[in-house]
Every structure is written in C-alpha cells, then in structure tokens.
CSV table of C-alpha atoms in Angstrom, one decimal:
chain,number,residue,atom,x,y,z
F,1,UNK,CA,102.9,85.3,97.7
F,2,UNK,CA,103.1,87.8,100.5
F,3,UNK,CA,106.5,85.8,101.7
F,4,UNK,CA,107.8,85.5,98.7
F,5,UNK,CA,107.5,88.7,97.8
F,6,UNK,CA,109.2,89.6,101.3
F,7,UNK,CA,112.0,87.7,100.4
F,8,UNK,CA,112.5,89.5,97.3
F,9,UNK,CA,112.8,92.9,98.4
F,10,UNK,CA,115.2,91.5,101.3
F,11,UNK,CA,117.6,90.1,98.9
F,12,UNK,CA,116.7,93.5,96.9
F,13,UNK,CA,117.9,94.7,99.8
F,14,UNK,CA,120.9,93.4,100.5
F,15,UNK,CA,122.3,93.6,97.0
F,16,UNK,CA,121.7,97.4,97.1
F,17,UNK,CA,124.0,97.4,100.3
F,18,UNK,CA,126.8,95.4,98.6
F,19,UNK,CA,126.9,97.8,95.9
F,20,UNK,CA,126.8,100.8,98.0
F,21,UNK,CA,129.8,99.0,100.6
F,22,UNK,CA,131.5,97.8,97.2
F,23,UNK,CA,131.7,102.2,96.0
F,24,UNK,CA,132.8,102.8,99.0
F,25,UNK,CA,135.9,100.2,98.4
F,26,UNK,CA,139.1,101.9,97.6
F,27,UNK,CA,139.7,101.2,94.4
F,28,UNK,CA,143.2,99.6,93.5
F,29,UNK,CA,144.9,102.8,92.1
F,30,UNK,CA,143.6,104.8,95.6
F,31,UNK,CA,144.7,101.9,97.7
F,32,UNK,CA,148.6,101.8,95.8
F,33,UNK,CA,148.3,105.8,96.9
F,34,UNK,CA,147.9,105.3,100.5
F,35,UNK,CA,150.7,102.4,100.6
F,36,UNK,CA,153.1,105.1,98.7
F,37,UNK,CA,152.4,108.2,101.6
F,38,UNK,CA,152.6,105.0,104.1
F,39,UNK,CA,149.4,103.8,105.0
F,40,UNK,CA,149.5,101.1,106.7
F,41,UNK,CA,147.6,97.9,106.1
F,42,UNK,CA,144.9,98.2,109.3
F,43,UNK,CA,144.1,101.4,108.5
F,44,UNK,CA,143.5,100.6,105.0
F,45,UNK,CA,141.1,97.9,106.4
F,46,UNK,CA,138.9,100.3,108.1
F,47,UNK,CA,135.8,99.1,108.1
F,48,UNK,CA,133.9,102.3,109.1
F,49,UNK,CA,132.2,104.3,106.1
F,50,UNK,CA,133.1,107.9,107.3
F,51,UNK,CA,136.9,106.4,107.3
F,52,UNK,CA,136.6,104.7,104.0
F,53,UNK,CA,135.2,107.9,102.5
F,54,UNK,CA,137.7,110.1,104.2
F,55,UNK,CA,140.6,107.9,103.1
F,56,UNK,CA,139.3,108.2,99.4
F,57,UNK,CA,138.9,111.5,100.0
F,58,UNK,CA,142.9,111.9,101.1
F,59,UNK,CA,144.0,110.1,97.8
F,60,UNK,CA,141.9,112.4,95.3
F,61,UNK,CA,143.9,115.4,96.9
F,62,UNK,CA,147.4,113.5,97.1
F,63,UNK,CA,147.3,114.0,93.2
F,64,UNK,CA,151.5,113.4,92.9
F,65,UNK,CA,151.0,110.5,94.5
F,66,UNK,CA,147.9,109.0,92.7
F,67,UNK,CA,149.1,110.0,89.3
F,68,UNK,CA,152.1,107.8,90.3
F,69,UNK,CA,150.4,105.4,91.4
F,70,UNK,CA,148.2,104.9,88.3
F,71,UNK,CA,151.9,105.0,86.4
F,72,UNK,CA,152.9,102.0,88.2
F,73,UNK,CA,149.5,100.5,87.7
F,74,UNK,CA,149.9,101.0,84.2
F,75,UNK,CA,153.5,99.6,83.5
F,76,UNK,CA,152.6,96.2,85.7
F,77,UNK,CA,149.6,95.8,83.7
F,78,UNK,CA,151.2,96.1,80.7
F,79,UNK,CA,154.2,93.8,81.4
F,80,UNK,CA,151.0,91.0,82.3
F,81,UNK,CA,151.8,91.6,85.9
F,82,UNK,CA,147.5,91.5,87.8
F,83,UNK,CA,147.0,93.7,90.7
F,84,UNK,CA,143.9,92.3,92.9
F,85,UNK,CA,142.4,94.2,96.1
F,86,UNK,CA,141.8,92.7,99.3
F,87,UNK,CA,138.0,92.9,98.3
F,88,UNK,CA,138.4,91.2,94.8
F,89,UNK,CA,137.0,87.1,94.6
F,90,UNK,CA,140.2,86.4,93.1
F,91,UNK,CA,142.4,87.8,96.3
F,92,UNK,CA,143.6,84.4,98.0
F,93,UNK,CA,141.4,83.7,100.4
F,94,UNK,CA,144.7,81.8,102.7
F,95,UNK,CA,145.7,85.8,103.0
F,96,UNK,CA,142.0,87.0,104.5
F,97,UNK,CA,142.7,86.8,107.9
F,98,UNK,CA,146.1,88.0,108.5
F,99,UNK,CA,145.9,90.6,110.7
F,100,UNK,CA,148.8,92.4,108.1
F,101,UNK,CA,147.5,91.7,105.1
F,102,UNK,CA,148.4,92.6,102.0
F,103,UNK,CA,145.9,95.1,100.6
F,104,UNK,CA,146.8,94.6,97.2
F,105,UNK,CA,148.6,91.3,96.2
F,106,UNK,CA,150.7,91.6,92.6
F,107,UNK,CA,150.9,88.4,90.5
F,108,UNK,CA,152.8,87.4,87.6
F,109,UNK,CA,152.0,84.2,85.9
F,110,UNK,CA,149.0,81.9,87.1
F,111,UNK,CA,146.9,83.9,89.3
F,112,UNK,CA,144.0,81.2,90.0
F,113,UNK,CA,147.1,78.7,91.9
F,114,UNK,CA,147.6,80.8,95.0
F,115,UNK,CA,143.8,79.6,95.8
F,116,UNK,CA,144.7,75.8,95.7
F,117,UNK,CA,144.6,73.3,98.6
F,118,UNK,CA,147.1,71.2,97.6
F,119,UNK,CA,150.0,72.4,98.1
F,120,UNK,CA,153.3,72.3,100.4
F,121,UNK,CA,156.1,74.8,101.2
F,122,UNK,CA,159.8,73.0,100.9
F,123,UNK,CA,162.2,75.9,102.1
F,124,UNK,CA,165.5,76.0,103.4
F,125,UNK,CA,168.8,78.4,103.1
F,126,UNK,CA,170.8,80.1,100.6
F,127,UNK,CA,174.4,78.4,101.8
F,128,UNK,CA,172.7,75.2,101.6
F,129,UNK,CA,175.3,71.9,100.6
F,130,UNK,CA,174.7,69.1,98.5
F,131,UNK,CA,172.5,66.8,100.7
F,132,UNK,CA,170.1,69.9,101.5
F,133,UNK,CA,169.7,70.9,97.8
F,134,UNK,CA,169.7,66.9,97.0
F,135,UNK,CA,166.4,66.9,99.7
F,136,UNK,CA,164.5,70.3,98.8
F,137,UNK,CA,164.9,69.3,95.3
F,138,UNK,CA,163.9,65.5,96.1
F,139,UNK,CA,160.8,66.4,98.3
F,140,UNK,CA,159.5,69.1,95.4
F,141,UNK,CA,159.9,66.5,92.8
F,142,UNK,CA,157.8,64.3,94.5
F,143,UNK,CA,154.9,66.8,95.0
F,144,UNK,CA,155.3,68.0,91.6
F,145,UNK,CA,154.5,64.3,90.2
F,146,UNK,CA,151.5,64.0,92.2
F,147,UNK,CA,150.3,67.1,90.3
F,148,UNK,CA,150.7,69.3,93.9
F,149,UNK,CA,151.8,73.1,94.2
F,150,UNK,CA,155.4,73.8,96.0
F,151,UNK,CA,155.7,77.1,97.4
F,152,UNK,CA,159.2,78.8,97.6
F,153,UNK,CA,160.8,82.0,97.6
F,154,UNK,CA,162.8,82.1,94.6
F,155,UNK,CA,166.0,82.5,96.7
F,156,UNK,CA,169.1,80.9,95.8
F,157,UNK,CA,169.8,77.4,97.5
F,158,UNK,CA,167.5,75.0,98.6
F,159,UNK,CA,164.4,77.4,97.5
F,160,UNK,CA,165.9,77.4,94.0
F,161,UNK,CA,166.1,73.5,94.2
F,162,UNK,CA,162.4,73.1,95.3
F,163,UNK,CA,161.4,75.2,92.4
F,164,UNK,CA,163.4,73.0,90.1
F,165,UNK,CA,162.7,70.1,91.1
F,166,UNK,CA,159.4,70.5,90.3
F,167,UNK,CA,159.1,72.0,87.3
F,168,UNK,CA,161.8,69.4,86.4
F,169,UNK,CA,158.2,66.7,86.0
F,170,UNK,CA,156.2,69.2,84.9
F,171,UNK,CA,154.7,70.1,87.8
F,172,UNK,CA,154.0,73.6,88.7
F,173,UNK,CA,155.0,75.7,91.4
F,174,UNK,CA,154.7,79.7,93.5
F,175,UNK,CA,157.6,81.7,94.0
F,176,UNK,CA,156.3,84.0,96.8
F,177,UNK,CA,159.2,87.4,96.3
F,178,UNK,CA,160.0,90.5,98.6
F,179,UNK,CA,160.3,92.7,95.8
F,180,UNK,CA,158.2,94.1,93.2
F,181,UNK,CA,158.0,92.0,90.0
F,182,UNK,CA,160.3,94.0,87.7
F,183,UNK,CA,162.6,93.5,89.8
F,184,UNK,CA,164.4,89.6,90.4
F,185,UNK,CA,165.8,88.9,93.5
F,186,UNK,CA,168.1,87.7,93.1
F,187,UNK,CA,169.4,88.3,89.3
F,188,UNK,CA,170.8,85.2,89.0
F,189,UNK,CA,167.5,83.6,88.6
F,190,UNK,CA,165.6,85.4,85.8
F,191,UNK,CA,165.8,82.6,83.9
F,192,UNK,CA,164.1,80.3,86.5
F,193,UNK,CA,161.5,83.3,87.2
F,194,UNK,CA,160.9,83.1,83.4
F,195,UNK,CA,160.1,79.2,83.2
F,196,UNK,CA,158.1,78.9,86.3
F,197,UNK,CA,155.7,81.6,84.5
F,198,UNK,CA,156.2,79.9,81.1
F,199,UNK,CA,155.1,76.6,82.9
F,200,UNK,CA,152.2,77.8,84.5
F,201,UNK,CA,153.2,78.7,87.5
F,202,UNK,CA,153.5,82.1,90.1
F,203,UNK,CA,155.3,85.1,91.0
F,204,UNK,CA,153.4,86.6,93.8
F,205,UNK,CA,154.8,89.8,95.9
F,206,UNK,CA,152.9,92.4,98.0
F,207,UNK,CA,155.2,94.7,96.7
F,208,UNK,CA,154.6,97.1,93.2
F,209,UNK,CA,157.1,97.9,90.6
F,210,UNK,CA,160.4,99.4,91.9
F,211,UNK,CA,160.4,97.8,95.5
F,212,UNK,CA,163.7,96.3,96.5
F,213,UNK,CA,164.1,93.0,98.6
F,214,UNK,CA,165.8,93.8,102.1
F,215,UNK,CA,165.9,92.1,105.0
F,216,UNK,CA,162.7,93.2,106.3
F,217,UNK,CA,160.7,92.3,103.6
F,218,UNK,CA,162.3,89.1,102.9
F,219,UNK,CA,161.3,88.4,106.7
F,220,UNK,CA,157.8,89.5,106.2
F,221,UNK,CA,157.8,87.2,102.9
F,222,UNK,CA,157.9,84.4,104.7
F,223,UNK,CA,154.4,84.7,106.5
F,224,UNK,CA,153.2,84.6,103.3
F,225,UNK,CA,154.7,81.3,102.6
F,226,UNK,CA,153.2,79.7,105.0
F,227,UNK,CA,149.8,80.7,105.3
F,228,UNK,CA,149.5,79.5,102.1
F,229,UNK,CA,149.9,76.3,102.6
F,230,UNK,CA,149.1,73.8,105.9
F,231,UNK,CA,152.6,71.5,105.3
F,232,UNK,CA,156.0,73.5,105.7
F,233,UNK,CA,159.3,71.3,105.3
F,234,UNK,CA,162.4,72.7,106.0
F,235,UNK,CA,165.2,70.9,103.9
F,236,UNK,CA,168.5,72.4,105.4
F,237,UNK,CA,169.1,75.9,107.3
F,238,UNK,CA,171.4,76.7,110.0
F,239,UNK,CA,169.9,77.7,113.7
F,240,UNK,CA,170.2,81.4,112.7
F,241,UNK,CA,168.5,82.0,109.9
F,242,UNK,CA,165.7,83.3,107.5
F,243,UNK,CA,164.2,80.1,107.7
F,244,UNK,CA,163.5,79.8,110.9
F,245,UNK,CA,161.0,83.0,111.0
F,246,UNK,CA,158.9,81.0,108.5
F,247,UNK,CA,158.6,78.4,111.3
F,248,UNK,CA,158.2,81.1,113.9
F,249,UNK,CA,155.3,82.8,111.6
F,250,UNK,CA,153.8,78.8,111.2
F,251,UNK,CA,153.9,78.0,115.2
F,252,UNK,CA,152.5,81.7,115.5
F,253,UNK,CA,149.1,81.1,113.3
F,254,UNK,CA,148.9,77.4,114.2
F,255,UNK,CA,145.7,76.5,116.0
F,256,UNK,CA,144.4,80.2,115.8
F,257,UNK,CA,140.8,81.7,116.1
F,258,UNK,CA,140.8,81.6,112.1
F,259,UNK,CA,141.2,77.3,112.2
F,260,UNK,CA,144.8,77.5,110.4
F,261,UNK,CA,146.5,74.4,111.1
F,262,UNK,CA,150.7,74.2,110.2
F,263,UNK,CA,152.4,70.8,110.3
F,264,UNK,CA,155.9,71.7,110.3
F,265,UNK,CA,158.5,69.2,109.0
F,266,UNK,CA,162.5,69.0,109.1
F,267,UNK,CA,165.1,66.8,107.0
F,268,UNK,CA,166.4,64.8,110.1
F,269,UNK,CA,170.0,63.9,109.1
F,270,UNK,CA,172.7,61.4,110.0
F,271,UNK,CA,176.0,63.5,109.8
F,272,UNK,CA,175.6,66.8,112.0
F,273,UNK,CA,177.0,70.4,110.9
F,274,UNK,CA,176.4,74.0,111.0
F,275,UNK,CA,174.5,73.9,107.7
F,276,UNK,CA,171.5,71.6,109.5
F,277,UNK,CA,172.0,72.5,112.8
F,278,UNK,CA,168.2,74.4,112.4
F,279,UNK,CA,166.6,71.1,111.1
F,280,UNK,CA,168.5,69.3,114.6
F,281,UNK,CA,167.4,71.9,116.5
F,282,UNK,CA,163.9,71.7,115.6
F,283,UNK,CA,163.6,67.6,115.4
F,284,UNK,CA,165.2,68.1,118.9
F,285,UNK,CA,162.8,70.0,120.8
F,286,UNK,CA,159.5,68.5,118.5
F,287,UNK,CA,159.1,71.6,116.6
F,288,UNK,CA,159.2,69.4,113.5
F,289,UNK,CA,158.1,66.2,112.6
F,290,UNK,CA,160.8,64.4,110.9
F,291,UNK,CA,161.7,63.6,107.6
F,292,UNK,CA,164.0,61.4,106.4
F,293,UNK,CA,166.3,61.2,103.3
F,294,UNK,CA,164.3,59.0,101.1
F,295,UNK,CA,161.1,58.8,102.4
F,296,UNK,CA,157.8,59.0,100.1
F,297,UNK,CA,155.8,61.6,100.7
F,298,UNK,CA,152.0,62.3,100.2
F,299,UNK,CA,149.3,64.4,100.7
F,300,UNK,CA,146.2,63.0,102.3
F,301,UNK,CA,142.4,63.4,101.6
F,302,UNK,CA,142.6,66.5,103.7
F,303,UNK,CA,145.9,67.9,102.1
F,304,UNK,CA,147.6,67.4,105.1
F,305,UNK,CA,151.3,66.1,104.6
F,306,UNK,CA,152.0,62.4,105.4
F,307,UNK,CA,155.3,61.2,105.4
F,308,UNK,CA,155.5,57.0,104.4
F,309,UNK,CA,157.5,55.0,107.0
C-alpha cells in the first residue's frame, strides 16, 4: 500500500509540474508578439523559467504589439486558418527538432496530415518543360493512388504539377508556403489553393497574415519540405536553383543526432539541357538515387521510397 501510495503522489507530482511548466508557456497571442518585435525562434525556445517569465513579461508591456497580434490572431481564426504552438500535441512532431523551428506553425485545411508517415516530397522548378511537368505530375499521381501524402510548395511548374497530379485520383496533398495564408503565392494558383483544402488537404506556412513570399523565406520554406517527409524527388530544376537548397537542407539533416533519414531522388533523363542539368548534376556525383521516366514507385513497410526496376 505504502508503494502504491508513493507512486501516486509521484505522478501527483509530476502532473503539478506539467501544469506549472505548461503557465509558464507563452501563450500563442504572446509568442505572435515577440515574432512581430523580432524575436527570434531560439530565444523563444528558452527553456529557463526566469526567461520564460521575463519574455511574458516583455509582451504584456509591448501592448501595440500584442493588441496586433491578437488582431491577426483573430482574422486567421476566423477565415478557418489554426494557429498551434511549438508546445501544442497537434504541432508536427517532423518540426520538433529543428534547431529553427517554427514557434507557431499556421494551417489552413487538414491540420492532422502534416503528422503522417507516408508521405513523399516531388519538387522541382518554376521554368520547368513538358517532360519535367509530365514526371512531377506522374510521380504524384502515383503516390496519390496508393492513398500517400505529396508535399510541394504551391509554386508554379513542377510543384504545381505534383499537386495536381494527385489530387487528380483523389488523393490528398501539403502545400508547404512562404507567405502568410491570406496571401497566395503566387496568384495564379488560388484556385488550386482552394481545391487542395476543399479535398482535404494543407496549406501550412510559419508565416501569419500579411507576410509576403521573398526569396528568403521561400529558401527557408524548403527545410520545411523536407523534414517532413524521408523521400525527396526532384523532377526537373536547373543547377542553380531553389531546388537545390531543398537537397542541400536534406543532405544537411540526413543521418543527424535526431535519427532523420532523407533519401534523395532525381528524374535521370535521356536528352540533356539546361532545364535538368540539376537532376544530371546530382545523378552524377550520387547525390540522388535515380529515377527513371516510367518507373513504378512505392513506399515500403518503413515508408521509405522504393523505386521498381
């Protein structure tokens, strides 16, 4: 009795802990404060209390700031757009240990798909030509009739064809954006914003209402991508491009302290040109495993990607 009732007062114990570290949380509107007077993510992640308390204490005086913050709160949560903290259960746990993470993530659509397994990124450039938006839309298809996630960036060319291609079978799919979600970058594809959501899909940003897409943040998009998933293909992109800092961000967390493991994949075509010169470059220097047009592809027991001979 004398054990049990030891072990009672110990989880007693620790559940009065949790609540006190979970008060001590920055709640969502204080932690959209701190990002507006440029807080940046580490010291958002302070784990010390004094800190935590002091930072809460810094967003209670910044009143312009918090009050505008709780506007923007206000206005995403009525246009169905869900804010979630780094410390929420529904924060996608493929995010946890980035060492920049996103304290808040802002969703539109499906907020339980960006904790799936099964899932690949099919990515590629904007200027892609027919055979690279014939592949990205090809590969997506596939994955979207096995009932698996594609993860893209919304972004005109071969992103735009992964996300087609599998909604195109009813499959469902994550647009991961570098802008806040009033805002669709680019315009072009409201409509395919619209039926990705409609479909049951995901607009995910780490951006709130009114952030533009520029070059930096579509760069810093792209770690997001990948972490996300553990199979990246790259259907067409040229040697200099935004694609190739999604590989870069892949190689970098590949094999880390945290276990992430990133297969990277590239389109391996006959007829050479500037437009797949990235996928050559890659297959070249076995960055990527090949892929080739018209393969099947699959993803195993362990959602690892396996491509059929």
């Amino acid at each position: 009795m004398k054990n049990r009732e030891d072990w009672k007062e110990t989880v007693k114990k620790g559940q009065n802990k949790m609540g006190t570290w979970r008060v001590s949380c920055l709640s969502v509107e204080e932690l959209l404060c701190l990002q507006l007077l440029g807080y940046s993510s580490k010291q958002l992640y302070e784990d010390r209390e004094g800190e935590r308390y002091s930072l809460k204490e810094t967003a209670s005086m910044s009143i312009r700031e918090l009050d505008k913050a709780k506007r923007i709160l206000d206005r995403q949560a009525k246009a169905g757009v869900v804010t979630i903290p780094y410390y929420s259960e529904a924060y996608p746990h493929h995010f946890r240990h980035l060492e920049d993470a996103p304290p808040l993530v802002h969703v539109l659509g499906n907020k339980d798909l960006p904790n799936r397994e099964d899932n690949v990124a099919i990515i590629g450039a904007r200027a892609a030509d027919k055979d690279g938006l014939d592949m990205a839309y090809g590969l997506a298809k596939q994955m979207g009739e096995q009932g698996h996630i594609v993860i893209s960036g919304l972004a005109l060319g071969c992103d735009t064809a992964a996300h087609r291609g599998c909604l195109d079978v009813g499959g469902q799919t994550i647009a991961v954006v570098a802008s806040g979600l009033d805002i669709t970058h680019p315009k072009v594809n409201k409509s395919l914003q619209d039926e990705i959501i409609a479909k049951g899909g995901t607009i995910l940003s780490e951006h709130p209402f009114g952030v533009k897409a520029n070059p930096t943040r579509l760069v810093a998009r792209c770690r997001m991508q990948v972490v996300l998933t553990q199979s990246v293909i790259v259907a067409q992109c040229p040697i200099i491009s935004g694609t190739m800092y999604a590989v870069r961000f892949a190689q970098t967390y590949n094999d880390d302290l945290f276990g992430w493991e990133h297969d990277v994949y590239a389109v391996r075509y006959d007829t050479q040109n500037e437009l797949n010169s990235g996928n050559k470059f890659l297959l070249d220097y076995n960055l990527a495993l090949p892929v080739r047009p018209g393969q099947e592809i699959i993803l195993d027991n362990y959602n690892r990607l396996f491509v059929c001979p």
